[in-house]
C-alpha positions as CSV (number, residue, x, y, z in Angstrom):
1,X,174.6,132.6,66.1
2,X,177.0,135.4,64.6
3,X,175.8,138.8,63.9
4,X,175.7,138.3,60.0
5,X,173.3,135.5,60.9
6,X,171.1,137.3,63.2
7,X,171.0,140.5,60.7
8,X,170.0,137.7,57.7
9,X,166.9,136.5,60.1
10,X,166.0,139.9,61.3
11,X,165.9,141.5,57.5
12,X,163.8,138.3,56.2
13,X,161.1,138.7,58.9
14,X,160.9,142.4,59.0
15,X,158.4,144.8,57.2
16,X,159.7,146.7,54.2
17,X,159.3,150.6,54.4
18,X,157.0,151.9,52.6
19,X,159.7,154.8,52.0
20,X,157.6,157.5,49.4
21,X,154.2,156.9,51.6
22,X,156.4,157.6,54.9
23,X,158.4,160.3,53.1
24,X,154.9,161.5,51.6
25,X,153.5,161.7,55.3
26,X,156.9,163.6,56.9
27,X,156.2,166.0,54.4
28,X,152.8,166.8,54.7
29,X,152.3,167.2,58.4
30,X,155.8,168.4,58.8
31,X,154.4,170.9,56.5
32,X,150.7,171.6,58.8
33,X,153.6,171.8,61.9
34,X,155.4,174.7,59.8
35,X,152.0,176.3,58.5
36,X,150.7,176.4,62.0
37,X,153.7,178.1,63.0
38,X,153.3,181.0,60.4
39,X,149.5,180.8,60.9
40,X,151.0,182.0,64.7
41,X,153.3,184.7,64.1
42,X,151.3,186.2,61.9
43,X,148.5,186.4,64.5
44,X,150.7,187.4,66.9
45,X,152.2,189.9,64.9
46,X,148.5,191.3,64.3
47,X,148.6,191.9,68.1
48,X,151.3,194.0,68.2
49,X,154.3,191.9,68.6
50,X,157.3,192.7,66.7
51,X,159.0,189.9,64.4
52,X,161.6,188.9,66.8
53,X,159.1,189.0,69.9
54,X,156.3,187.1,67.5
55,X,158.8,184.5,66.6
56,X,160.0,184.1,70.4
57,X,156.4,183.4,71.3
58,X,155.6,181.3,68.4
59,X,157.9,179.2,69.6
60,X,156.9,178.8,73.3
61,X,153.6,178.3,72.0
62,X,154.7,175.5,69.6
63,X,156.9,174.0,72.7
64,X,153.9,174.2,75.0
65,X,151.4,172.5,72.5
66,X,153.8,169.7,71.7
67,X,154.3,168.8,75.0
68,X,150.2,168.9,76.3
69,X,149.9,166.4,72.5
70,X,152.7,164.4,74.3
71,X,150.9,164.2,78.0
72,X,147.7,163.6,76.4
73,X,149.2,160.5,74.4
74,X,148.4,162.3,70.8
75,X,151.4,163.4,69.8
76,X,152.7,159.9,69.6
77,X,149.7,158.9,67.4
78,X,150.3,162.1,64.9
79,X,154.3,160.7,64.8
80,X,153.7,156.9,64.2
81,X,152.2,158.5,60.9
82,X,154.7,161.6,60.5
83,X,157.7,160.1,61.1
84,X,160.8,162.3,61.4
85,X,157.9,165.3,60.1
86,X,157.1,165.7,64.0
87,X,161.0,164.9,64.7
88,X,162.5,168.0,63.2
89,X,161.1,171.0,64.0
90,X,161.0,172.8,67.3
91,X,157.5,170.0,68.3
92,X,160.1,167.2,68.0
93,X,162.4,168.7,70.7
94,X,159.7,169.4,73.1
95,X,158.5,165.8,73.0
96,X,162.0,164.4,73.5
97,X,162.1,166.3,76.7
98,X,158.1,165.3,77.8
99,X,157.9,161.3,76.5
100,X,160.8,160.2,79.0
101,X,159.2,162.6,81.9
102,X,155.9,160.7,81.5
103,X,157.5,157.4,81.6
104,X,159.5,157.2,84.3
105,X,156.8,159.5,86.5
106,X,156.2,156.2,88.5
107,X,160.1,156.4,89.9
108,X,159.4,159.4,91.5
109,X,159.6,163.4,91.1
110,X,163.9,163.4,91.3
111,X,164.7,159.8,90.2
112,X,161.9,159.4,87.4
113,X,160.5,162.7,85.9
114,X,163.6,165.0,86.6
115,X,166.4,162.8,85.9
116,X,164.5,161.3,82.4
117,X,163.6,164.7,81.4
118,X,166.9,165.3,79.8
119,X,167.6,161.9,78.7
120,X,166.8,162.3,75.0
121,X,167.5,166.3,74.3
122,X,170.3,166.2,76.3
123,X,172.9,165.5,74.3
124,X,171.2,167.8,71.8
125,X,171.8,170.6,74.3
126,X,175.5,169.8,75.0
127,X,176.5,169.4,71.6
128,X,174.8,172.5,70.7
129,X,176.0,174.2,73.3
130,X,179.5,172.8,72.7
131,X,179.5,173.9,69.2
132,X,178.7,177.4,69.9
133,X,181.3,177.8,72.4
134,X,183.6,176.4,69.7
135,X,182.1,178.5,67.0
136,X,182.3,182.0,69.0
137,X,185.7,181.5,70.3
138,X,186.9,180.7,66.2
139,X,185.1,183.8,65.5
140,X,186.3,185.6,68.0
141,X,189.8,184.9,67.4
142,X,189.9,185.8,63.3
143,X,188.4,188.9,64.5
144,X,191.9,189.7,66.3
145,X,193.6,188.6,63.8
């Protein structure tokens, strides 16, 4: 069976997208993710935190919810309907890092839940990472220049 073959079978006997209901969905609870964030700083910021402390622990807290939904087995449920919605903001990054820990706990502290931790984000670090690096040594030299 070629490749061309195989993709003809696979397309006939998959499910079509509903693609407005799914982008409907990312946007809504992509949406509640965003408005709990403000929701957050702004209660944070009632307690005395300036912006930039607010937003730092607006963040942790978003990190740290993200990741009990993930051990708990709900954050899964909430991204089957979401989509990318729970994908992009901080939520998604956080459950990237949690979902392969809880898989692989069976293998073992060091060869499961360490070594999968990083499986997904990863990349997503070294890339970002990279691309600073890149970014501060380009502005660092037009500053000599």
């Amino acid at each position: 069976m070629t490749n061309e073959e195989y993709g003809q079978i696979v397309s006939q006997k998959a499910k079509k997208s509903p693609l407005i209901k799914d982008c409907l969905n990312a946007f809504w609870i992509g949406g509640l993710i965003c408005v709990l964030g403000q929701l957050l700083m702004n209660w944070f910021g009632s307690m005395g935190l300036g912006d930039k402390e607010a937003g730092t622990a607006v963040s942790m807290s978003l990190v740290v919810l993200s990741a009990l939904l993930t051990g708990f087995s709900i954050y899964d449920d909430i991204a089957k309907v979401a989509g990318a919605g729970t994908l992009v903001p901080i939520t998604g990054f956080a459950n990237s890092i949690v979902a392969p820990s809880i898989e692989f706990k069976s293998e073992g502290v060091i060869t499961g839940t360490c070594v999968k931790a990083f499986s997904i984000a990863g990349p997503v670090i070294v890339i970002g990472l990279s691309s600073s690096v890149v970014y501060g040594l380009i502005y660092w030299i037009s500053t000599l220049l």
